[in-house]
CSV table of C-alpha atoms and ligand atoms in Angstrom, one decimal:
chain,number,residue,atom,x,y,z
M,1,UNK,CA,-37.5,-6.7,26.0
M,2,UNK,CA,-34.4,-7.4,27.9
M,3,UNK,CA,-30.7,-5.9,27.6
M,4,UNK,CA,-30.1,-9.7,27.0
M,5,UNK,CA,-32.5,-10.6,25.2
M,6,UNK,CA,-31.7,-8.0,22.7
M,7,UNK,CA,-27.8,-9.2,22.4
M,8,UNK,CA,-29.1,-12.2,22.0
M,9,UNK,CA,-31.1,-11.3,19.4
M,10,UNK,CA,-28.2,-9.0,17.7
M,11,UNK,CA,-26.2,-11.6,17.3
M,12,UNK,CA,-28.4,-14.8,16.2
M,13,UNK,CA,-29.6,-12.1,13.5
M,14,UNK,CA,-27.3,-9.2,12.9
M,15,UNK,CA,-23.4,-9.8,11.1
M,16,UNK,CA,-21.2,-8.8,14.2
M,17,UNK,CA,-19.8,-5.5,13.9
M,18,UNK,CA,-15.7,-6.8,15.5
M,19,UNK,CA,-12.6,-7.2,13.6
M,20,UNK,CA,-12.3,-10.5,12.2
M,21,UNK,CA,-9.1,-10.8,13.1
M,22,UNK,CA,-9.6,-11.3,16.3
M,23,UNK,CA,-11.3,-14.5,15.3
M,24,UNK,CA,-7.9,-15.8,14.0
M,25,UNK,CA,-6.3,-18.0,15.9
M,26,UNK,CA,-2.7,-17.7,17.0
M,27,UNK,CA,-2.1,-21.1,15.0
M,28,UNK,CA,-3.5,-18.8,11.5
M,29,UNK,CA,-1.3,-15.9,12.2
M,30,UNK,CA,2.1,-18.1,12.7
M,31,UNK,CA,1.2,-20.5,9.7
M,32,UNK,CA,0.4,-17.1,7.2
M,33,UNK,CA,3.3,-15.1,9.1
M,34,UNK,CA,5.6,-18.8,7.5
M,35,UNK,CA,3.2,-18.9,4.0
M,36,UNK,CA,4.5,-15.3,3.0
M,37,UNK,CA,7.9,-15.9,3.3
M,38,UNK,CA,8.4,-17.6,0.0
M,39,UNK,CA,5.2,-15.8,-1.8
M,40,UNK,CA,8.0,-12.5,-1.2
M,41,UNK,CA,11.0,-14.4,-3.0
M,42,UNK,CA,8.3,-15.0,-5.4
M,43,UNK,CA,7.8,-11.3,-6.3
M,44,UNK,CA,11.1,-10.9,-5.9
M,45,UNK,CA,11.7,-13.6,-8.6
M,46,UNK,CA,8.6,-12.5,-10.8
M,47,UNK,CA,8.6,-9.2,-12.1
M,48,UNK,CA,6.8,-9.5,-15.5
M,49,UNK,CA,4.2,-12.2,-17.0
M,50,UNK,CA,7.2,-14.2,-18.7
M,51,UNK,CA,9.5,-14.2,-14.9
M,52,UNK,CA,6.3,-15.7,-13.3
M,53,UNK,CA,5.4,-18.3,-15.6
M,54,UNK,CA,9.1,-19.6,-15.3
M,55,UNK,CA,8.4,-19.3,-11.8
M,56,UNK,CA,5.6,-21.3,-11.7
M,57,UNK,CA,6.9,-24.2,-14.4
M,58,UNK,CA,10.4,-24.2,-11.6
M,59,UNK,CA,7.7,-25.3,-8.4
M,60,UNK,CA,5.6,-26.8,-10.5
M,61,UNK,CA,7.8,-29.5,-11.4
M,62,UNK,CA,9.7,-29.9,-7.8
M,63,UNK,CA,6.6,-30.6,-7.1
M,64,UNK,CA,6.0,-33.2,-10.0
M,65,UNK,CA,4.1,-32.0,-12.6
M,66,UNK,CA,5.4,-32.5,-15.6
M,67,UNK,CA,4.3,-30.8,-19.2
M,68,UNK,CA,0.8,-31.8,-20.3
M,69,UNK,CA,1.2,-34.5,-23.7
M,70,UNK,CA,-2.3,-34.8,-25.3
M,71,UNK,CA,-1.9,-38.3,-26.7
M,72,UNK,CA,-1.0,-39.2,-23.2
M,73,UNK,CA,-3.3,-41.0,-20.9
M,74,UNK,CA,-3.9,-39.6,-16.9
M,75,UNK,CA,-4.8,-41.6,-14.8
M,76,UNK,CA,-5.9,-39.2,-11.2
M,77,UNK,CA,-3.1,-38.2,-9.4
M,78,UNK,CA,-1.7,-37.2,-12.1
M,79,UNK,CA,0.2,-33.9,-12.2
M,80,UNK,CA,0.1,-31.9,-14.9
M,81,UNK,CA,1.5,-28.4,-16.7
M,82,UNK,CA,0.7,-26.8,-20.4
M,83,UNK,CA,2.5,-23.0,-21.2
M,84,UNK,CA,0.5,-20.5,-23.6
M,85,UNK,CA,3.8,-19.1,-24.8
M,86,UNK,CA,6.0,-18.0,-22.3
M,87,UNK,CA,3.6,-15.4,-20.8
M,88,UNK,CA,0.5,-18.3,-19.1
M,89,UNK,CA,0.3,-21.6,-17.8
M,90,UNK,CA,-2.3,-23.6,-16.8
M,91,UNK,CA,-1.6,-27.1,-13.7
M,92,UNK,CA,-3.9,-29.8,-13.2
M,93,UNK,CA,-4.3,-32.2,-10.8
M,94,UNK,CA,-6.3,-35.1,-12.6
M,95,UNK,CA,-9.5,-35.8,-9.7
M,96,UNK,CA,-10.8,-39.4,-9.3
M,97,UNK,CA,-13.8,-38.0,-11.6
M,98,UNK,CA,-11.5,-37.6,-14.2
M,99,UNK,CA,-13.2,-34.6,-16.1
M,100,UNK,CA,-16.7,-36.2,-16.2
M,101,UNK,CA,-17.7,-33.5,-13.5
M,102,UNK,CA,-16.5,-30.7,-14.5
M,103,UNK,CA,-13.4,-29.2,-13.2
M,104,UNK,CA,-12.4,-26.9,-10.1
M,105,UNK,CA,-10.7,-23.7,-11.8
M,106,UNK,CA,-8.6,-21.6,-10.0
M,107,UNK,CA,-8.0,-18.1,-12.5
M,108,UNK,CA,-5.4,-15.2,-11.6
M,109,UNK,CA,-3.3,-13.6,-13.0
M,110,UNK,CA,0.3,-12.8,-13.4
M,111,UNK,CA,0.9,-9.0,-15.6
M,112,UNK,CA,0.6,-6.3,-13.9
M,113,UNK,CA,0.6,-2.4,-14.4
M,114,UNK,CA,4.6,-1.0,-15.3
M,115,UNK,CA,5.8,1.3,-17.6
M,116,UNK,CA,6.4,-0.6,-21.0
M,117,UNK,CA,9.7,0.4,-24.0
M,118,UNK,CA,8.3,1.6,-27.4
M,119,UNK,CA,9.6,-0.1,-29.8
M,120,UNK,CA,11.9,2.2,-30.8
M,121,UNK,CA,13.0,3.5,-27.9
M,122,UNK,CA,16.7,5.0,-27.8
M,123,UNK,CA,17.3,8.5,-28.1
M,124,UNK,CA,19.7,11.8,-26.8
M,125,UNK,CA,18.4,14.9,-25.7
M,126,UNK,CA,20.5,17.7,-23.9
M,127,UNK,CA,23.8,14.8,-23.5
M,128,UNK,CA,21.3,12.5,-22.3
M,129,UNK,CA,20.4,9.3,-23.5
M,130,UNK,CA,16.5,8.0,-23.1
M,131,UNK,CA,13.7,5.4,-23.7
M,132,UNK,CA,10.1,6.2,-25.0
M,133,UNK,CA,7.6,4.6,-23.3
M,134,UNK,CA,4.1,3.5,-23.3
M,135,UNK,CA,2.9,2.4,-19.5
M,136,UNK,CA,0.6,-1.0,-19.5
M,137,UNK,CA,-2.4,-0.8,-17.3
M,138,UNK,CA,-3.7,1.3,-15.0
M,139,UNK,CA,-1.4,3.8,-13.6
M,140,UNK,CA,-1.6,7.3,-11.9
M,141,UNK,CA,1.7,8.3,-13.7
M,142,UNK,CA,3.4,11.1,-11.6
M,143,UNK,CA,3.8,8.0,-9.2
M,144,UNK,CA,6.5,6.0,-12.0
M,145,UNK,CA,8.9,8.9,-11.9
M,146,UNK,CA,11.6,9.4,-9.4
M,147,UNK,CA,11.9,6.3,-8.4
M,148,UNK,CA,14.8,3.4,-8.9
M,149,UNK,CA,13.7,1.2,-11.9
M,150,UNK,CA,14.5,-2.4,-13.3
M,151,UNK,CA,14.5,-3.2,-17.3
M,152,UNK,CA,13.0,-6.6,-18.1
M,153,UNK,CA,12.7,-8.9,-20.9
M,154,UNK,CA,13.6,-10.2,-23.7
M,155,UNK,CA,14.4,-9.3,-27.0
M,156,UNK,CA,14.6,-11.4,-30.4
M,157,UNK,CA,17.7,-11.3,-32.9
M,158,UNK,CA,17.1,-10.9,-36.2
M,159,UNK,CA,18.9,-15.0,-36.7
M,160,UNK,CA,15.9,-16.6,-34.6
M,161,UNK,CA,18.0,-16.3,-31.1
M,162,UNK,CA,16.1,-14.2,-28.0
M,163,UNK,CA,18.6,-13.0,-25.3
M,164,UNK,CA,16.3,-11.9,-21.7
M,165,UNK,CA,17.3,-8.8,-20.2
M,166,UNK,CA,17.0,-8.8,-16.7
M,167,UNK,CA,18.6,-5.4,-15.0
M,168,UNK,CA,18.0,-3.9,-12.0
M,169,UNK,CA,17.2,-5.1,-9.0
M,170,UNK,CA,20.8,-6.6,-7.5
M,171,UNK,CA,22.1,-3.9,-5.4
M,172,UNK,CA,25.0,-3.4,-7.7
M,173,UNK,CA,22.7,-3.4,-11.3
M,174,UNK,CA,22.7,0.3,-12.4
M,175,UNK,CA,19.0,1.2,-12.4
M,176,UNK,CA,16.6,4.0,-14.6
M,177,UNK,CA,14.6,6.3,-13.8
M,178,UNK,CA,11.9,8.4,-14.7
M,179,UNK,CA,12.9,11.5,-14.5
M,180,UNK,CA,10.3,14.6,-12.4
M,181,UNK,CA,10.9,19.2,-12.5
M,182,UNK,CA,12.1,20.6,-8.9
M,183,UNK,CA,9.3,22.0,-6.8
M,184,UNK,CA,10.7,26.0,-7.6
M,185,UNK,CA,9.8,24.7,-10.9
M,186,UNK,CA,6.6,23.5,-11.0
M,187,UNK,CA,4.1,26.7,-10.4
M,188,UNK,CA,3.1,26.0,-13.8
M,189,UNK,CA,3.0,22.3,-13.2
M,190,UNK,CA,0.7,22.1,-10.0
M,191,UNK,CA,-1.9,24.6,-11.5
M,192,UNK,CA,-2.4,21.5,-13.7
M,193,UNK,CA,-5.1,18.6,-12.8
M,194,UNK,CA,-3.6,15.4,-12.0
M,195,UNK,CA,-4.9,14.2,-14.7
M,196,UNK,CA,-2.8,16.3,-16.7
M,197,UNK,CA,0.7,16.9,-15.2
M,198,UNK,CA,2.1,14.2,-16.4
M,199,UNK,CA,1.2,13.1,-20.0
M,200,UNK,CA,2.0,10.0,-21.1
M,201,UNK,CA,4.6,11.0,-23.4
M,202,UNK,CA,6.2,12.6,-20.7
M,203,UNK,CA,7.3,9.3,-18.7
M,204,UNK,CA,10.9,9.3,-20.7
M,205,UNK,CA,13.2,7.2,-18.9
M,206,UNK,CA,16.9,8.4,-17.9
M,207,UNK,CA,18.9,5.2,-19.4
M,208,UNK,CA,22.9,7.3,-20.1
M,209,UNK,CA,24.8,10.6,-20.2
M,210,UNK,CA,28.2,9.6,-21.2
M,211,UNK,CA,29.5,10.2,-24.4
M,212,UNK,CA,31.1,7.6,-26.5
M,213,UNK,CA,34.1,10.2,-28.0
M,214,UNK,CA,33.6,14.0,-28.8
M,215,UNK,CA,32.9,14.1,-32.1
M,216,UNK,CA,29.4,15.3,-32.9
M,217,UNK,CA,25.7,13.6,-33.1
M,218,UNK,CA,24.5,11.5,-30.9
M,219,UNK,CA,27.3,10.6,-28.9
M,220,UNK,CA,25.8,9.2,-25.3
M,221,UNK,CA,22.7,7.2,-27.6
M,222,UNK,CA,25.8,5.6,-29.1
M,223,UNK,CA,27.8,4.4,-25.8
M,224,UNK,CA,24.7,3.4,-24.1
M,225,UNK,CA,23.6,1.1,-27.6
M,226,UNK,CA,27.4,0.3,-27.5
M,227,UNK,CA,26.9,-0.9,-23.5
M,228,UNK,CA,23.8,-2.7,-24.2
M,229,UNK,CA,25.2,-4.1,-27.3
M,230,UNK,CA,28.8,-5.0,-25.1
M,231,UNK,CA,26.6,-7.1,-22.6
M,232,UNK,CA,23.7,-8.5,-24.5
M,233,UNK,CA,24.5,-8.3,-27.8
M,234,UNK,CA,21.9,-6.6,-30.4
M,235,UNK,CA,21.8,-3.7,-31.9
M,236,UNK,CA,19.1,-1.0,-32.6
M,237,UNK,CA,17.3,-2.4,-34.3
M,238,UNK,CA,16.5,-5.6,-31.9
M,239,UNK,CA,14.0,-3.6,-30.0
M,240,UNK,CA,11.4,-3.6,-32.8
M,241,UNK,CA,11.1,-7.0,-31.9
M,242,UNK,CA,11.3,-7.0,-27.9
M,243,UNK,CA,8.7,-6.9,-24.9
M,244,UNK,CA,10.9,-5.0,-22.9
M,245,UNK,CA,9.2,-3.2,-19.2
M,246,UNK,CA,10.2,-0.9,-16.8
M,247,UNK,CA,9.4,-2.0,-13.1
M,248,UNK,CA,10.2,-1.0,-9.7
M,249,UNK,CA,13.5,-1.8,-8.1
M,250,UNK,CA,12.8,-1.9,-4.7
M,251,UNK,CA,12.1,-5.7,-3.8
M,252,UNK,CA,9.0,-7.1,-1.8
M,253,UNK,CA,9.3,-6.6,2.2
M,254,UNK,CA,7.1,-6.6,5.6
M,255,UNK,CA,5.6,-3.4,6.4
M,256,UNK,CA,4.6,-2.5,10.0
M,257,UNK,CA,5.7,-2.5,13.4
M,258,UNK,CA,3.9,-6.0,13.4
M,259,UNK,CA,5.4,-7.4,10.2
M,260,UNK,CA,1.5,-8.0,9.8
M,261,UNK,CA,1.7,-7.1,5.7
M,262,UNK,CA,3.9,-7.1,2.3
M,263,UNK,CA,4.4,-3.8,-0.4
M,264,UNK,CA,5.9,-5.3,-3.0
M,265,UNK,CA,5.3,-3.9,-6.7
M,266,UNK,CA,2.8,-6.9,-8.4
M,267,UNK,CA,0.6,-7.9,-5.8
M,268,UNK,CA,-2.1,-7.6,-8.1
M,269,UNK,CA,-2.8,-10.5,-9.5
M,270,UNK,CA,0.7,-12.3,-8.6
M,271,UNK,CA,-0.5,-11.7,-4.2
M,272,UNK,CA,-3.8,-14.4,-6.7
M,273,UNK,CA,-2.0,-15.9,-8.2
M,274,UNK,CA,0.8,-17.5,-5.6
M,275,UNK,CA,-1.5,-19.2,-3.2
M,276,UNK,CA,-3.4,-20.0,-6.7
M,277,UNK,CA,-0.7,-21.9,-7.0
M,278,UNK,CA,0.2,-23.7,-3.8
M,279,UNK,CA,-4.0,-25.3,-3.6
M,280,UNK,CA,-3.1,-27.2,-6.4
M,281,UNK,CA,0.4,-28.0,-5.3
M,282,UNK,CA,-0.9,-28.6,-2.3
M,283,UNK,CA,-4.3,-30.8,-3.7
M,284,UNK,CA,-3.2,-34.4,-3.6
M,285,UNK,CA,-5.6,-36.7,-5.7
M,286,UNK,CA,-8.8,-34.3,-5.6
M,287,UNK,CA,-12.5,-35.9,-6.4
M,288,UNK,CA,-12.9,-33.4,-9.2
M,289,UNK,CA,-10.0,-32.4,-11.6
M,290,UNK,CA,-8.8,-28.8,-10.4
M,291,UNK,CA,-6.8,-26.4,-12.7
M,292,UNK,CA,-5.4,-23.4,-12.1
M,293,UNK,CA,-4.3,-21.4,-14.4
M,294,UNK,CA,-2.4,-18.0,-14.9
M,295,UNK,CA,-3.3,-15.4,-17.4
M,296,UNK,CA,-1.3,-12.7,-19.2
M,297,UNK,CA,-3.2,-9.5,-20.3
M,298,UNK,CA,-6.0,-8.6,-18.1
M,299,UNK,CA,-4.1,-4.9,-16.9
M,300,UNK,CA,-5.0,-3.8,-20.7
M,301,UNK,CA,-8.4,-6.0,-21.0
M,302,UNK,CA,-7.7,-9.9,-21.5
M,303,UNK,CA,-7.8,-9.3,-25.1
M,304,UNK,CA,-4.7,-11.6,-27.0
M,305,UNK,CA,-3.9,-15.4,-27.2
M,306,UNK,CA,-2.2,-15.1,-23.3
M,307,UNK,CA,-5.1,-13.1,-22.3
M,308,UNK,CA,-8.8,-14.6,-20.6
M,309,UNK,CA,-10.7,-14.1,-23.7
M,310,UNK,CA,-7.9,-15.9,-25.7
M,311,UNK,CA,-9.1,-20.0,-26.2
M,312,UNK,CA,-5.9,-21.7,-24.8
M,313,UNK,CA,-7.8,-22.7,-21.9
M,314,UNK,CA,-11.0,-24.0,-23.4
M,315,UNK,CA,-8.8,-26.3,-26.0
M,316,UNK,CA,-7.2,-27.6,-23.4
M,317,UNK,CA,-10.5,-28.0,-21.2
M,318,UNK,CA,-11.4,-29.8,-24.7
M,319,UNK,CA,-8.2,-31.9,-24.7
M,320,UNK,CA,-8.4,-33.6,-20.9
M,321,UNK,CA,-12.4,-33.7,-21.7
M,322,UNK,CA,-11.6,-36.1,-25.2
M,323,UNK,CA,-9.3,-38.6,-23.0
M,324,UNK,CA,-11.7,-39.4,-20.6
M,325,UNK,CA,-14.9,-39.8,-23.5
M,326,UNK,CA,-15.9,-36.5,-22.1
M,327,UNK,CA,-17.8,-34.2,-24.6
M,328,UNK,CA,-15.5,-30.5,-24.0
M,329,UNK,CA,-18.5,-28.2,-23.5
M,330,UNK,CA,-20.5,-30.7,-21.1
M,331,UNK,CA,-17.7,-30.6,-19.1
M,332,UNK,CA,-17.3,-26.7,-19.1
M,333,UNK,CA,-21.0,-26.2,-18.3
M,334,UNK,CA,-20.7,-28.4,-14.6
M,335,UNK,CA,-17.1,-26.8,-14.1
M,336,UNK,CA,-16.7,-24.2,-10.8
M,337,UNK,CA,-14.6,-20.8,-10.8
M,338,UNK,CA,-13.3,-19.1,-8.6
M,339,UNK,CA,-11.8,-15.8,-10.3
M,340,UNK,CA,-8.7,-14.8,-8.6
M,341,UNK,CA,-7.6,-11.2,-8.8
M,342,UNK,CA,-7.6,-8.2,-5.9
M,343,UNK,CA,-10.4,-5.8,-5.0
M,344,UNK,CA,-9.4,-2.3,-3.4
M,345,UNK,CA,-9.0,-2.2,0.9
M,346,UNK,CA,-10.7,0.8,3.0
M,347,UNK,CA,-8.5,3.6,2.8
M,348,UNK,CA,-8.2,4.9,6.1
M,349,UNK,CA,-7.0,7.9,4.7
M,350,UNK,CA,-9.6,8.4,1.1
M,351,UNK,CA,-12.6,6.1,3.4
M,352,UNK,CA,-14.8,8.1,1.7
M,353,UNK,CA,-14.2,6.9,-1.6
M,354,UNK,CA,-15.7,3.4,-0.3
M,355,UNK,CA,-19.5,2.5,1.5
M,356,UNK,CA,-18.0,0.5,4.7
M,357,UNK,CA,-20.5,-1.6,5.2
M,358,UNK,CA,-19.5,-3.2,1.6
M,359,UNK,CA,-15.9,-2.9,1.4
M,360,UNK,CA,-13.1,-4.5,2.3
M,361,UNK,CA,-10.3,-4.4,5.0
M,362,UNK,CA,-7.5,-5.0,5.2
M,363,UNK,CA,-6.8,-8.1,8.1
M,364,UNK,CA,-10.6,-9.8,7.4
M,365,UNK,CA,-9.8,-12.2,5.0
M,366,UNK,CA,-10.0,-12.9,1.2
M,367,UNK,CA,-12.2,-10.8,0.1
M,368,UNK,CA,-16.1,-12.3,-2.2
M,369,UNK,CA,-17.2,-9.6,-5.2
M,370,UNK,CA,-20.4,-11.0,-6.6
M,371,UNK,CA,-20.2,-8.4,-9.5
M,372,UNK,CA,-18.0,-6.2,-10.4
M,373,UNK,CA,-18.1,-3.6,-13.5
M,374,UNK,CA,-19.1,0.4,-13.6
M,375,UNK,CA,-22.5,2.4,-14.4
M,376,UNK,CA,-25.2,0.0,-12.9
M,377,UNK,CA,-23.1,-3.2,-12.8
M,378,UNK,CA,-22.2,-2.5,-16.8
M,379,UNK,CA,-19.5,-5.2,-18.0
M,380,UNK,CA,-20.4,-7.8,-15.0
M,381,UNK,CA,-21.4,-11.3,-15.0
M,382,UNK,CA,-22.3,-11.0,-11.5
M,383,UNK,CA,-22.4,-14.3,-9.5
M,384,UNK,CA,-25.8,-16.2,-9.1
M,385,UNK,CA,-27.3,-16.7,-5.0
M,386,UNK,CA,-26.6,-20.3,-5.2
M,387,UNK,CA,-23.2,-19.8,-6.5
M,388,UNK,CA,-22.8,-17.4,-3.5
M,389,UNK,CA,-24.1,-19.7,-1.3
M,390,UNK,CA,-22.4,-22.3,-2.6
M,391,UNK,CA,-18.9,-20.6,-2.0
M,392,UNK,CA,-19.9,-19.2,1.5
M,393,UNK,CA,-20.4,-22.5,3.2
M,394,UNK,CA,-17.2,-24.0,1.6
M,395,UNK,CA,-16.0,-20.7,3.6
M,396,UNK,CA,-17.5,-21.0,6.4
M,397,UNK,CA,-17.3,-25.1,7.1
M,398,UNK,CA,-13.7,-24.7,6.4
M,399,UNK,CA,-13.3,-22.1,8.8
M,400,UNK,CA,-12.0,-19.3,6.1
M,401,UNK,CA,-12.0,-15.9,7.3
M,402,UNK,CA,-13.8,-14.0,4.6
M,403,UNK,CA,-15.5,-11.1,3.8
M,404,UNK,CA,-17.4,-9.0,1.3
M,405,UNK,CA,-16.6,-6.4,-1.3
M,406,UNK,CA,-17.4,-4.3,-3.9
M,407,UNK,CA,-14.8,-1.4,-5.9
M,408,UNK,CA,-15.4,1.6,-3.7
M,409,UNK,CA,-18.3,3.7,-4.4
M,410,UNK,CA,-20.9,3.1,-6.5
M,411,UNK,CA,-20.6,5.5,-9.9
M,412,UNK,CA,-17.6,6.4,-8.1
M,413,UNK,CA,-15.2,4.5,-10.9
M,414,UNK,CA,-15.2,0.8,-10.7
M,415,UNK,CA,-13.2,-1.9,-12.6
M,416,UNK,CA,-13.7,-5.7,-14.3
M,417,UNK,CA,-11.9,-9.5,-14.2
M,418,UNK,CA,-11.4,-11.9,-15.9
M,419,UNK,CA,-14.7,-13.7,-14.6
M,420,UNK,CA,-16.0,-12.8,-17.6
M,421,UNK,CA,-14.4,-14.4,-19.6
M,422,UNK,CA,-15.0,-17.2,-17.2
M,423,UNK,CA,-18.7,-17.0,-17.0
M,424,UNK,CA,-19.2,-16.9,-20.5
M,425,UNK,CA,-17.8,-20.6,-20.8
M,426,UNK,CA,-21.3,-21.1,-19.1
M,427,UNK,CA,-19.0,-21.9,-15.7
M,428,UNK,CA,-20.3,-20.9,-12.5
M,429,UNK,CA,-17.8,-17.7,-11.3
M,430,UNK,CA,-17.5,-15.5,-8.3
M,431,UNK,CA,-14.8,-13.5,-7.9
M,432,UNK,CA,-12.7,-13.7,-5.0
M,433,UNK,CA,-9.6,-12.0,-3.8
M,434,UNK,CA,-6.8,-10.7,-1.5
M,435,UNK,CA,-8.0,-6.5,-0.8
M,436,UNK,CA,-5.0,-4.2,-1.5
M,437,UNK,CA,-4.2,-1.2,-0.3
M,438,UNK,CA,-3.0,1.7,-3.4
M,439,UNK,CA,-3.5,-0.6,-6.0
M,440,UNK,CA,-2.1,0.2,-9.6
M,441,UNK,CA,1.0,1.9,-7.6
M,442,UNK,CA,4.6,0.9,-7.3
M,443,UNK,CA,4.5,-0.6,-4.1
M,444,UNK,CA,1.0,-1.4,-2.7
M,445,UNK,CA,0.4,-3.4,0.3
M,446,UNK,CA,-1.2,-6.7,1.2
M,447,UNK,CA,-2.1,-8.3,4.9
M,448,UNK,CA,-0.3,-11.2,5.1
M,449,UNK,CA,-3.5,-12.6,7.0
M,450,UNK,CA,-5.4,-12.1,3.7
M,451,UNK,CA,-2.9,-14.1,1.6
M,452,UNK,CA,-2.8,-17.3,3.8
M,453,UNK,CA,-6.3,-17.0,3.6
M,454,UNK,CA,-7.0,-16.7,-0.1
M,455,UNK,CA,-4.8,-19.7,-0.2
M,456,UNK,CA,-7.1,-21.7,2.4
M,457,UNK,CA,-9.9,-20.4,0.2
M,458,UNK,CA,-8.8,-21.7,-3.0
M,459,UNK,CA,-7.4,-25.6,-1.2
M,460,UNK,CA,-10.4,-26.3,0.2
M,461,UNK,CA,-12.3,-25.5,-3.8
M,462,UNK,CA,-9.9,-28.1,-5.1
M,463,UNK,CA,-10.2,-30.3,-2.5
M,464,UNK,CA,-13.9,-30.4,-1.5
C,501,MN,MN1,-5.9,-7.4,-11.2
C,502,MN,MN1,-5.6,-4.3,-11.5
């Protein structure tokens, strides 16, 4: 056998080990950089699912989308949106075939791990005012101490009105902080296992330290509440009917001398939500009706009426089907979905957590995960070979850089996505998303090229 023949055969039969970024054209890299500038704005404006919904609706309206009216008959090219309880949103573009051949779904989630306030949060200790918290989603607790935090959310008052709070992001705002013990006095702490050294009840957030007056009895708590009341018109009891959350204060920033990456809070899963949003906006008049749905509650298991286990999206599709004279369940049975969520990119410092040939890498494009789950693929929908083939063809035909990826080494851990809830509606679905470094940390990192490739994947999935 000649060396040349072996080389030729290798090219024909084996997957090339060359870095895929080398095949991304300079034009596409430039487009990726451009695409990510407004993405950073989206991240900065969308610190919670509510804010992401507001931002998505603003963008939708600017691009000709109108609020869905179930009594209206829609025509191909019509653009509509529907909001679920201010925390999830669907955007649809009616296709030439309406719903008669099924719908094309891109679904991502817009909730991110964070620190929620308890219903009765405010207390005073050692002359300081603090908030009790209950963390939301899977976090490494120590990462959330000693960083500036902002407070976001909604408080509903007894008279039925509400007030939205967003304080800490602006450089002129005050911020808040969960403290940690100094190394000098950490001898006991550092001997503990990482998972035990920081407990949920330790995540108390410092919010004030000056007393209202020199009288006895919780004057710092009183002063803090007075300042909150002055600004927002709420009393301590109003915390009971509120959703308030602490998120990192820092803004999205370019990372690296080459500015090839973006560091930010909340990439998981706004890094898929934003491209899916842009794809539906740019989908023109598609063949089949296309829907981008941005869900809440993924980080806590997708339960609840704004999570993917809710019937909200199903009812919306049934309504669209009905106005086309179609049966909802038949429309669902013909539908296809890209379940968009992030995947764990191989971290060079922790590469032993990954199996090199089946993990995703920064700059290698959008990741397809045939299955998720843990301990023997438990709790996964596992896309079929046929559907994987269809999506692979779509990506290849449109020159989209892509890779396959599992979430780390077998039996090391694992995780789930919303794919299975869509699959359970009898829809063909596969996970597709962006690889992330430091997932669920206050500052997660993605590659700009990968974000752009995710956009191209959703766009071509919609427009065929
Ligand atoms: Mn996610
Ligand atoms: Mn997550």
